[in-house]
Structures are given as structure tokens and as C-alpha cells.
Short mmCIF file of C-alpha atoms and ligand atoms in Angstrom, two decimals:
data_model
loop_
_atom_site.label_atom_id
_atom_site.label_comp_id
_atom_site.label_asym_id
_atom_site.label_seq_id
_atom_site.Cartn_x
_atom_site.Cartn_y
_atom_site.Cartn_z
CA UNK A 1 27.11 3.57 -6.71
CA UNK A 2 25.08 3.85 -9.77
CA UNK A 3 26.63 2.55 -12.85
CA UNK A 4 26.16 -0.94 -14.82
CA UNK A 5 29.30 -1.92 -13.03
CA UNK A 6 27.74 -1.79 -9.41
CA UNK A 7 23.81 -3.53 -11.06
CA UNK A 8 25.83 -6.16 -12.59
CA UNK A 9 27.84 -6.94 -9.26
CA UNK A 10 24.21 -6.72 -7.92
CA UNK A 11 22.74 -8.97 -10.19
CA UNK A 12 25.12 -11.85 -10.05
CA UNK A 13 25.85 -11.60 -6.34
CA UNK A 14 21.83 -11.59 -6.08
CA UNK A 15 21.55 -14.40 -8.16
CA UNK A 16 23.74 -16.89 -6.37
CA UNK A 17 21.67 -15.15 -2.96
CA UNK A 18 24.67 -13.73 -1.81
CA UNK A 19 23.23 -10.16 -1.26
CA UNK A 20 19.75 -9.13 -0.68
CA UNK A 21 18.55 -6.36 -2.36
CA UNK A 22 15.17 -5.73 -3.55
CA UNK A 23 15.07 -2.40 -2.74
CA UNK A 24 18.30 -1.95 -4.10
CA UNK A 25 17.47 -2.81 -7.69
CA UNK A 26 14.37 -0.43 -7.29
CA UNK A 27 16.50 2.57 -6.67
CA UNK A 28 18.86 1.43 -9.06
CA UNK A 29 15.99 1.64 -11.70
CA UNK A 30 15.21 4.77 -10.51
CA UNK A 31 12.01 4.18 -7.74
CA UNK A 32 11.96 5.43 -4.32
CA UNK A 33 11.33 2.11 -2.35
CA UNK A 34 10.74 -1.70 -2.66
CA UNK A 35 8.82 -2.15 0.49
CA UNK A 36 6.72 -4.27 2.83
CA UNK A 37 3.66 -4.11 5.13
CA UNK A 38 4.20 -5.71 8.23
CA UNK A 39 1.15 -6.13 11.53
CA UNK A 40 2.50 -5.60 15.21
CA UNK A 41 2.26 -8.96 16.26
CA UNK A 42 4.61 -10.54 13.44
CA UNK A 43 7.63 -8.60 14.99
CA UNK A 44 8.04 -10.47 17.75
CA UNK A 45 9.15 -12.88 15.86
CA UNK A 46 13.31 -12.17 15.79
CA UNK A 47 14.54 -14.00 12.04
CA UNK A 48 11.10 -12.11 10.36
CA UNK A 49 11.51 -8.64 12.40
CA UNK A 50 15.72 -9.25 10.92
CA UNK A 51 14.60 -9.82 7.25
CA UNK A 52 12.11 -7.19 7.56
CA UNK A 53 14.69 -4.74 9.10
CA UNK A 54 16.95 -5.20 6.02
CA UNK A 55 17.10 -2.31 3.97
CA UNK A 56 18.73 -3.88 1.03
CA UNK A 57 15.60 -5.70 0.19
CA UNK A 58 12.76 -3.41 1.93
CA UNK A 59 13.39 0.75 1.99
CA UNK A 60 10.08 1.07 3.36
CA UNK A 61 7.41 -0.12 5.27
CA UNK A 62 3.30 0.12 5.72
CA UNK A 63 1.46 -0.82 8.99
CA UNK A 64 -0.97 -3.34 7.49
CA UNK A 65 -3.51 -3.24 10.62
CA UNK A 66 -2.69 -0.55 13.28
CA UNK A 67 -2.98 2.71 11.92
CA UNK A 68 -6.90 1.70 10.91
CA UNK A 69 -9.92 3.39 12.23
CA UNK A 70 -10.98 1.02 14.65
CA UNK A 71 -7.20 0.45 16.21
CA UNK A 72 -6.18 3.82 16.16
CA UNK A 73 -9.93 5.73 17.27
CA UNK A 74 -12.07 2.82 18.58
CA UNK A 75 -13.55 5.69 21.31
CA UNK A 76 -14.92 9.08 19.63
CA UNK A 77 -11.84 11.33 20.70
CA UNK A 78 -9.55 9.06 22.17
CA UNK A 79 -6.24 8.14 20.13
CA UNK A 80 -4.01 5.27 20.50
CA UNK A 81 -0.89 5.61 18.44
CA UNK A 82 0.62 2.62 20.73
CA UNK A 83 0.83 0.07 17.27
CA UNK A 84 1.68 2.85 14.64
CA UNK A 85 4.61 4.41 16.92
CA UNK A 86 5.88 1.00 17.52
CA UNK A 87 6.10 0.75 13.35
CA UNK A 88 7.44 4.15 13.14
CA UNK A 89 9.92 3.46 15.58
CA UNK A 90 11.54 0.29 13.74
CA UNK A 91 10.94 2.07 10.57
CA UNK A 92 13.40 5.19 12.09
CA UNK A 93 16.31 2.59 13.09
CA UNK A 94 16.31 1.07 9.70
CA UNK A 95 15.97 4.15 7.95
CA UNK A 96 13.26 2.73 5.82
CA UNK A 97 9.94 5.18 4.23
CA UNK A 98 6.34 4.59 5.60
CA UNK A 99 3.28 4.72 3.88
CA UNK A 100 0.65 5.45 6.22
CA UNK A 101 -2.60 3.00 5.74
CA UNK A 102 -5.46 4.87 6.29
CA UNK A 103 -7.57 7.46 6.82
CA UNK A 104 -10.40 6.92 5.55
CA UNK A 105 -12.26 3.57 4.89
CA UNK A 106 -15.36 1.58 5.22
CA UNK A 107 -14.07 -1.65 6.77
CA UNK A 108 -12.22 -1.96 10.17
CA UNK A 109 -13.53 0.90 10.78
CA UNK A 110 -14.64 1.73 14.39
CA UNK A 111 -18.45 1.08 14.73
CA UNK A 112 -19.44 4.42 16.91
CA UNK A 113 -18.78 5.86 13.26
CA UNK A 114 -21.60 4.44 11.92
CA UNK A 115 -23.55 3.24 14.69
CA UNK A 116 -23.69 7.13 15.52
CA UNK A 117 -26.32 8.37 12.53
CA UNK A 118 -24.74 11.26 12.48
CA UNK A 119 -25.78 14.76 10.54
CA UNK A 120 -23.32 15.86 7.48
CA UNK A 121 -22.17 18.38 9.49
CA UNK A 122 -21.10 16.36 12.27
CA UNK A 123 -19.74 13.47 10.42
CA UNK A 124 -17.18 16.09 8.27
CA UNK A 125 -15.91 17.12 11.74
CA UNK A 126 -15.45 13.35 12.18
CA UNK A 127 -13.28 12.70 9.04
CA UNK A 128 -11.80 16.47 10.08
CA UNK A 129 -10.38 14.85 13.49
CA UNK A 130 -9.66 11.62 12.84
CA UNK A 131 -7.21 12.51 9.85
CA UNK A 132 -6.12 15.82 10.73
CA UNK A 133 -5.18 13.97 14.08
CA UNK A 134 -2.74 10.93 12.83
CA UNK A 135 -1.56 12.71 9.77
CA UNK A 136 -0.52 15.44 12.29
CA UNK A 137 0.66 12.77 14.41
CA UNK A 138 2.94 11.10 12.09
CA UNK A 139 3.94 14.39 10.11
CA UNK A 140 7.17 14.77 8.56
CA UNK A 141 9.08 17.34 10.08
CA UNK A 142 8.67 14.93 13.57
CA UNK A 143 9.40 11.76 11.61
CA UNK A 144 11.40 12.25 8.93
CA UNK A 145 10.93 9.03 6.91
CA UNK A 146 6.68 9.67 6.64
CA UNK A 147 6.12 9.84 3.25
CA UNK A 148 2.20 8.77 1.79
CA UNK A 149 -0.97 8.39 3.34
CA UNK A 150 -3.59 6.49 1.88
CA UNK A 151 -6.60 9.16 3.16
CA UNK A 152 -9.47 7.34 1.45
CA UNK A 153 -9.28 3.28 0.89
CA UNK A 154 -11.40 1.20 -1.30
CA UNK A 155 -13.81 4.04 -2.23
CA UNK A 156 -15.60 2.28 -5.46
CA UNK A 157 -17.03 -0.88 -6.63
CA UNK A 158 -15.72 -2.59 -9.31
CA UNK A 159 -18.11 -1.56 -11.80
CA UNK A 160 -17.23 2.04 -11.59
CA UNK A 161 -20.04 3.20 -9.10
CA UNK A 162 -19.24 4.90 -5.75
CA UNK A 163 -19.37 2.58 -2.79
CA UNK A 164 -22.06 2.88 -0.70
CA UNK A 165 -20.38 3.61 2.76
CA UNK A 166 -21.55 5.45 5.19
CA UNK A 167 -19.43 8.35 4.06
CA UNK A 168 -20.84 8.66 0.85
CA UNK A 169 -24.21 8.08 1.53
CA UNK A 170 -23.91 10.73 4.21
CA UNK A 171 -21.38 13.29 2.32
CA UNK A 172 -21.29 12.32 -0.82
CA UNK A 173 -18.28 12.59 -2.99
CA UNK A 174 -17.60 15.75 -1.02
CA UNK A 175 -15.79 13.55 1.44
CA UNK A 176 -12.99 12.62 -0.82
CA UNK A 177 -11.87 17.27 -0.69
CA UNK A 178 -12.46 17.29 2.93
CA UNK A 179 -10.34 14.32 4.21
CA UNK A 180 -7.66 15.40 1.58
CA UNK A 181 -7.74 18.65 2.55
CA UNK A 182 -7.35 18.38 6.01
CA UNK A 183 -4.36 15.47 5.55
CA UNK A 184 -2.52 18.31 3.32
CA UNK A 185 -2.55 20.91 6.81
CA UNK A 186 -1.97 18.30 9.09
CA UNK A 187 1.15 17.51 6.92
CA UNK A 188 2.06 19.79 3.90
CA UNK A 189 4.61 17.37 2.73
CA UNK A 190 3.25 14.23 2.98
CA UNK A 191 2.15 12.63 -0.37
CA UNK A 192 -1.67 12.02 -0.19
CA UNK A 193 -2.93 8.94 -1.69
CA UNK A 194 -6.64 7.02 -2.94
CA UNK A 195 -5.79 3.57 -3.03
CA UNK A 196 -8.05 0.49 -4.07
CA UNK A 197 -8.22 -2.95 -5.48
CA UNK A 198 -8.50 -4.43 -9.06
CA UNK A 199 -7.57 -1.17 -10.36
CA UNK A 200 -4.20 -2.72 -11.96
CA UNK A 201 -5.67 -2.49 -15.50
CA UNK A 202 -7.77 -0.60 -17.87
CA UNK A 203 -11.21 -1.69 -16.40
CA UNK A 204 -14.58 0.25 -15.22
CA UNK A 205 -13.31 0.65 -11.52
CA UNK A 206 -10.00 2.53 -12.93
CA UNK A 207 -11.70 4.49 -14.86
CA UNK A 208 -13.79 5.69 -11.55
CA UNK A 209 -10.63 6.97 -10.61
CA UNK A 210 -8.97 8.57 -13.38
CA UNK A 211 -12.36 10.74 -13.57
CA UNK A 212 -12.29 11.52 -10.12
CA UNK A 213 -9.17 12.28 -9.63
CA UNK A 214 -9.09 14.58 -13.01
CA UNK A 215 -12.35 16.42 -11.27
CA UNK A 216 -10.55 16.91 -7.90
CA UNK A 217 -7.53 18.35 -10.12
CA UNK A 218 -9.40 21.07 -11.33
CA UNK A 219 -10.75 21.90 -8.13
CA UNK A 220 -7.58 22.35 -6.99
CA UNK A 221 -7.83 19.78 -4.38
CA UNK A 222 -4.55 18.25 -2.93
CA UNK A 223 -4.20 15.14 -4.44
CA UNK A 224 -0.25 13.32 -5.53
CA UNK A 225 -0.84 9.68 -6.07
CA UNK A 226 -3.08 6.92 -6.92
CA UNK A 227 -2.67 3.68 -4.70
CA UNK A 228 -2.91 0.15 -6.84
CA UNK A 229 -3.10 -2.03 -4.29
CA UNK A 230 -2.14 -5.36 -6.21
CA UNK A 231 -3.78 -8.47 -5.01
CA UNK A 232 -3.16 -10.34 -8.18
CA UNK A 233 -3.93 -14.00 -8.76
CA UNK A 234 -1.93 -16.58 -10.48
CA UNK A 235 -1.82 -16.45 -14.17
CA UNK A 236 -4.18 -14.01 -14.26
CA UNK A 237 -2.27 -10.64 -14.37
CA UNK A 238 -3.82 -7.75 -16.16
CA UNK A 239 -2.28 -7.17 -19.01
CA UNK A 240 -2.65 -3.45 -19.76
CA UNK A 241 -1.15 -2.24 -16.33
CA UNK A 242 1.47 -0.17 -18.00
CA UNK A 243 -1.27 1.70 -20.50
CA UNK A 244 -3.06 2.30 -17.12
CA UNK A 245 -0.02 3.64 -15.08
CA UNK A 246 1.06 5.96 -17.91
CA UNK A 247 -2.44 7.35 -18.05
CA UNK A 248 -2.38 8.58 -14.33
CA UNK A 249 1.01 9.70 -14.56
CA UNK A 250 -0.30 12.01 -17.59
CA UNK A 251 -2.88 13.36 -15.34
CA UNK A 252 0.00 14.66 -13.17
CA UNK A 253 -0.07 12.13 -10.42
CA UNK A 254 2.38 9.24 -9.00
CA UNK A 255 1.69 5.94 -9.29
CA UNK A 256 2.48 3.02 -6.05
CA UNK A 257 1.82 -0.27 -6.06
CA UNK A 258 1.04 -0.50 -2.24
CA UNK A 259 -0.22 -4.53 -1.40
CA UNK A 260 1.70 -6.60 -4.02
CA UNK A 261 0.86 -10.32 -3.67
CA UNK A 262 -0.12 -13.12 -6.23
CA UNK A 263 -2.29 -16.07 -4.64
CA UNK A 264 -2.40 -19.25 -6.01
CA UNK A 265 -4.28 -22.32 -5.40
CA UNK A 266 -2.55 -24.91 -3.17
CA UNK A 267 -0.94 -27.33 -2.99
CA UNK A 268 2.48 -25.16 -4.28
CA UNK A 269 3.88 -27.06 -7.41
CA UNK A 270 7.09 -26.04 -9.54
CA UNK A 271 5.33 -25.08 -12.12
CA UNK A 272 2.95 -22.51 -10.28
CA UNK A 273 6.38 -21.15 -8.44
CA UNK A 274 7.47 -20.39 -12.34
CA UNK A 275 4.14 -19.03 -13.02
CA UNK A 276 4.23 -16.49 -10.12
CA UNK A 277 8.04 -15.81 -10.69
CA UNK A 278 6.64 -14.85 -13.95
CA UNK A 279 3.77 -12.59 -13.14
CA UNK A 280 5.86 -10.52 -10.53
CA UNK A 281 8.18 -9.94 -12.88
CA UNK A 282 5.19 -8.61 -15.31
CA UNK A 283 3.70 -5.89 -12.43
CA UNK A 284 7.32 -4.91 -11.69
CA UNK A 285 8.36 -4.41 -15.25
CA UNK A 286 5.10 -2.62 -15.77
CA UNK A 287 6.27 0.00 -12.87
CA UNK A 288 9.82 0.42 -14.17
CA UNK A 289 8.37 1.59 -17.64
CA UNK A 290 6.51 4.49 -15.69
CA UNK A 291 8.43 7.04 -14.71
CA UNK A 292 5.70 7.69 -12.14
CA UNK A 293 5.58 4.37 -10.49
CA UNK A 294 7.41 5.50 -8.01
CA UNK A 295 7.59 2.40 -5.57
CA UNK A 296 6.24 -1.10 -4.96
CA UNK A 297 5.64 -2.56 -1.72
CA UNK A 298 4.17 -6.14 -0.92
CA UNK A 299 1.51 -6.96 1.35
CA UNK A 300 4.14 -8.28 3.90
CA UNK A 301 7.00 -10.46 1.93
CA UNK A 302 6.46 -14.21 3.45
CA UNK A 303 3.56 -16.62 3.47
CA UNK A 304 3.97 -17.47 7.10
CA UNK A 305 1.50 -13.93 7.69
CA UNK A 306 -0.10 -13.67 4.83
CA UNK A 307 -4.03 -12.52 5.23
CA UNK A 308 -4.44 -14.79 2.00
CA UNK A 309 -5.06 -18.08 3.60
CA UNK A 310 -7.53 -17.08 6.25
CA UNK A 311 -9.34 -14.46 3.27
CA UNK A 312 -9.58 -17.42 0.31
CA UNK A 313 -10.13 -20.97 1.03
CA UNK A 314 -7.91 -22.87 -0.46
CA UNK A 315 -5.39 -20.21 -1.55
CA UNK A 316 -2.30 -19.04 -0.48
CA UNK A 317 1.91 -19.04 -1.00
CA UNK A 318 1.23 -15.51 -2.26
CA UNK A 319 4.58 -13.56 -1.37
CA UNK A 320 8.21 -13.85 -2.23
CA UNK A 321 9.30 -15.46 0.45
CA UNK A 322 7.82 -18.91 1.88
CA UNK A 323 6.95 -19.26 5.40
CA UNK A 324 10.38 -20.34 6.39
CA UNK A 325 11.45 -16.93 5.04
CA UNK A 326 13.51 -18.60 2.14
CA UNK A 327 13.45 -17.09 -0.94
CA UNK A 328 11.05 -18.53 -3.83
CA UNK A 329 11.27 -18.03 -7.25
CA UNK A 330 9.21 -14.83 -7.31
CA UNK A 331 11.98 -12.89 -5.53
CA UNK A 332 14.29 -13.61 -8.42
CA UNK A 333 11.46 -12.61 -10.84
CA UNK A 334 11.27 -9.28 -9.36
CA UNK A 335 15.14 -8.82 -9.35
CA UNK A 336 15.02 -9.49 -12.72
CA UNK A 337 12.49 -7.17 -13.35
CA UNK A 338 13.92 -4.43 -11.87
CA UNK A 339 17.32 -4.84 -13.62
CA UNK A 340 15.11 -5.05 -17.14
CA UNK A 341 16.97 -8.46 -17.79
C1 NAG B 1 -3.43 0.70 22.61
O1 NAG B 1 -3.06 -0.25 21.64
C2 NAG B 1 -2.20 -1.26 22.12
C3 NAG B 1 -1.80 -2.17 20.97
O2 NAG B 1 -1.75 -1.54 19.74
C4 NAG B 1 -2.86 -2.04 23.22
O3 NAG B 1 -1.97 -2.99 23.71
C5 NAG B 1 -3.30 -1.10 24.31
O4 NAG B 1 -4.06 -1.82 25.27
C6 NAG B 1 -4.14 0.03 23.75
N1 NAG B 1 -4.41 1.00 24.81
C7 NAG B 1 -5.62 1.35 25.17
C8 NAG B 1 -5.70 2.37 26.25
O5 NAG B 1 -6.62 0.88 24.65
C1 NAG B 2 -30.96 9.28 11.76
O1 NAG B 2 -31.09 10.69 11.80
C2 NAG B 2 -32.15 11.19 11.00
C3 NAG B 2 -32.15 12.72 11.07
O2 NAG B 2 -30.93 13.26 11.36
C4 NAG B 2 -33.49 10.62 11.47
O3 NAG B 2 -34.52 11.09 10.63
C5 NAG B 2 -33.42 9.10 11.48
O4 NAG B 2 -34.59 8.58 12.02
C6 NAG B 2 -32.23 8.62 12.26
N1 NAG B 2 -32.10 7.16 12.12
C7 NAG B 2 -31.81 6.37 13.14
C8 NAG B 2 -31.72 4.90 12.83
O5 NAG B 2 -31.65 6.76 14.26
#
């Protein structure tokens, strides 16, 4: 199926939106997935849950909300997998990847967990359970289509300095080895993941996490990929992404672009559809000239459930497809981008 015979075929028939296929152009340039997040409620919906379930466009999928802290462990002890076997279910049938989303992190998560003041000791045992628990849960050889976790989310500030959570003011950095650790015996084949914001580019926050991973390298701690999440704005698209992707990828780690979207301000005009048409294509070109960028996926692929309207006043029409699930501009840019037209 490879061949410029079968991408050309692609391209035109994509062109004239004939045949979806997203996630077939990323394979084609050599990536593991184009993807999507998608939240429980949303699949209830039967034309969205159809698009979503279309593997020609989306070869995996990440549970934005249910696999969080405060879903998945609200009560010390007590697990509800309900949401995040739903996910795993649909992602089975449509033989589509998951990226699990996440471990560890400082928002949504479960208040006991810091309401609790609890000892180093005690709160290591914490992080110990509640990852060893739904990595184990999800773990490959039972579900054969896991494939990353992101085991600690949104970690720094941008200016480079730790976040102040209460994991690091209780652990400190010593959290990162022990919720990796654990996540590697809970699943030995899973591909573990730190994942943040505004770390696209060269920048102070990126460099956090070149330095850290580099350090948890040489301690021999399990570590495969670094997370970019990718909450972009209009026009305003780093522009030394691919300097920063090749960097990590020297370091010995994969690179994922996990929650894709570029916000504009509304109304939508022509010329800001162009504009976004042309910035996806910029991120996706930047992760098809890294070996190592190994996959993109967008923080769910149409407007009508986007978190950006109800997160930025004023902004929105942030995802390929526009809330009546038709195709904008952007999902051309990205085609394009992936063929390296
Ligand atoms: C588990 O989660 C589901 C939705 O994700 C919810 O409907 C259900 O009530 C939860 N169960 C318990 C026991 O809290
Ligand atoms: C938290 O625990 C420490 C000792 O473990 C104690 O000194 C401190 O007063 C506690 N704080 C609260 C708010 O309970």
C-alpha cells in the first residue's frame, strides 16, 4: 500500500473529500497515529461517535477527562474504570491506539490528595497506587492497542521552575522516578510519557525538560517520550518546533504531539480559516521532519466540544472540523502536510 502511486490516489481523492484519511497520510509519512481525544459524554452523540470511529482519519484515541485523578480515584482506594473502559472499549472495535491521560497531575485531581497533608512517605505510596493501579489496569498484554501514558502532566511553569504542586513541595523532583517507575512494572511495554504546555519551541519551560529528562536518563529511570501538548494560537506558531523536536529525539526519546488545537478569536473569517490551515500545516510539517515525532493527536477534532470556548472568552473554532463536523480548511492543511506537498 505504500508507494507514491497509492499517496497520490490519496491525495487527490482527499482533496475532492472523497476519502478521509488523516491518519492515513501519517502512516504513509512514516508516524504511528493521527489521533483524537474524545470525553464520555460526546459519544452519545451517533454522526461524532461515526467520524470519531473512522480509522482513516483517527488511528488513535486519548480520554480527554476520565482517566484523571479525580474521575478515576475520587475515594482513597476505590477505582472507577467505568469512563476509561468505555474509551477502551470503542477504541478495541475500531482498532485505533490509546494514549492514556494521566497519572500524575496537579489539576482535576481528587482533593483527599491534598486535603490529606500527608508525610513523604505516605504520599509516594499514594502516587505508588494510583498509577501502578490504572497502568496495570489498562496494560498491554489485556488491551492490546494501550500504547503511552502521560504519568506526570504539566509539571513546570513556564519560566523553567518546577511547579509548586503538592507533589513537589512534598517529594520533590523525586516524584517524577517513582511514578515512572512504578508505570514501567505495572506495564513493561507501555511507552511512558511527561507531557506539558507551551513547550512547542525553544523556550525556558522546554529547556526544564530537556534537563530533566537528560538527568532521569542517567539515572536510568524509565522514561520514552516527551508529550507537547499543542494548544497553539492563531498566527502565533512557534517557529523553532522542529530545532526543539530534533533535540529530544537526540537525547534518545520520542516525540508526540498529544492536544493539537489552534484558537482563534471569533467571529471565524476566511482569512483566519487560511491562517489556521496554514499553521497546522507548520506543527505537522515540523513532526514529519523528526523521525521521532512519532504521532499527532488533536484535542478532540470538531469545535462543537472543544474546551476552548468555555477556557478563553472570546475564542474558539480551534479544530479541523467545525461544529457541524464538516471539514475546514485546516484538515486540508494537515493533509498537505503530511504528504510534504
Ligand atoms: C463511575 O463513573 C461513572 C461515569 O464515568 C459514573 O456514572 C458512576 O456513577 C461511577 N460509579 C461510582 C460508584 O461512583
Ligand atoms: C501537616 O503535617 C505536618 C507534620 O506532618 C504538621 O506539622 C502540620 O501542622 C500539618 N498541617 C496541617 C494543615 O494539618
Amino acid at each position: 500500500m505504500k508507494g507514491p502511486a497509492f499517496i497520490v490516489l490519496a491525495v487527490l481523492l482527499g482533496a475532492h473529500g472523497v476519502f478521509a484519511q488523516l491518519n492515513v497520510l501519517a502512516k504513509l509519512a512514516g508516524k504511528q497515529y493521527f489521533g483524537s481525544a474524545v470525553d464520555n459524554p460526546a459519544l452519545s452523540d451517533v454522526p461524532y461517535r461515526r467520524q470519531l470511529s473512522n480509522w482513516l482519519d483517527f488511528g488513535q484515541i486519548t480520554a480527554s477527562n476520565t482517566l484523571k485523578w479525580e474521575t478515576v480515584e475520587a475515594q482513597r482506594g476505590v477505582f472507577n474504570f467505568t469512563g476509561g473502559d468505555e474509551i477502551l472499549a470503542l477504541a478495541k472495535r475500531n482498532k485505533q491506539l490509546v494514549r492514556g491521560h494521566t497519572c500524575v497531575w496537579h489539576s482535576q485531581l481528587a482533593p483527599w490528595v491534598e486535603a490529606g497533608n500527608f508525610s513523604a512517605k505516605e504520599l509516594t505510596k499514594i502516587i505508588e497506587d494510583h498509577c501502578g493501579t490504572i497502568v496495570r489496569h489498562y496494560r498491554g498484554d489485556i488491551c492490546k492497542q494501550q500504547v503511552h501514558w502521560d504519568v506526570v502532566n504539566e509539571a513546570f511553569e513556564d519560566d523553567g521552575t518546577f511547579r509548586q504542586t503538592v507533589f513537589y513541595k512534598t517529594l520533590g523532583k523525586q516524584y517524577f522516578e517513582t511514578a515512572l517507575r512504578v508505570a514501567r512494572k505495572a506495564d513493561p511495554k507501555t511507552k511512558l510519557y511527561l507531557n506539558d504546555y507551551n513547550v512547542e519551541g525553544l523556550n525556558a519551560k522546554s529547556d526544564a525538560y530537556y534537563n530533566l529528562i537528560k538527568e532521569l536518563k542517567a539515572k536510568k529511570v524509565p522514561i520514552d517520550g516527551f508529550g507537547v501538548q499543542g494548544h497553539l494560537i492563531l498566527g502565533r506558531v512557534p517557529t523553532t518546533i522542529k530545532e526543539n523536536f530534533q533535540r529530544f529525539a537526540d537525547l534518545g526519546v520520542d516525540i508526540a504531539i498529544t492536544e493539537l488545537d489552534i484558537r482563534m478569536e471569533l467571529p471565524v473569517t476566511p482569512e483566519k480559516l487560511e491562517q489556521q490551515k496554514k499553521d497546522y500545516e507548520t506543527v505537522i510539517a515540523a513532526c514529519k521532519a523528526v523521525k521521532r515525532c512519532i504521532g499527532v493527536t488533536i484535542w478532540d477534532y470538531t469545535d462543537k466540544y472543544s474546551w476552548v470556548p468555555s477556557w478563553f472568552e472570546g475564542e474558539g473554532a480551534a479544530l479541523p472540523w467545525d461544529e457541524d463536523l464538516k471539514k475546514k480548511p485546516a484538515y486540508y492543511g494537515i493533509a498537505k502536510a503530511w504528504v510534504g506537498l
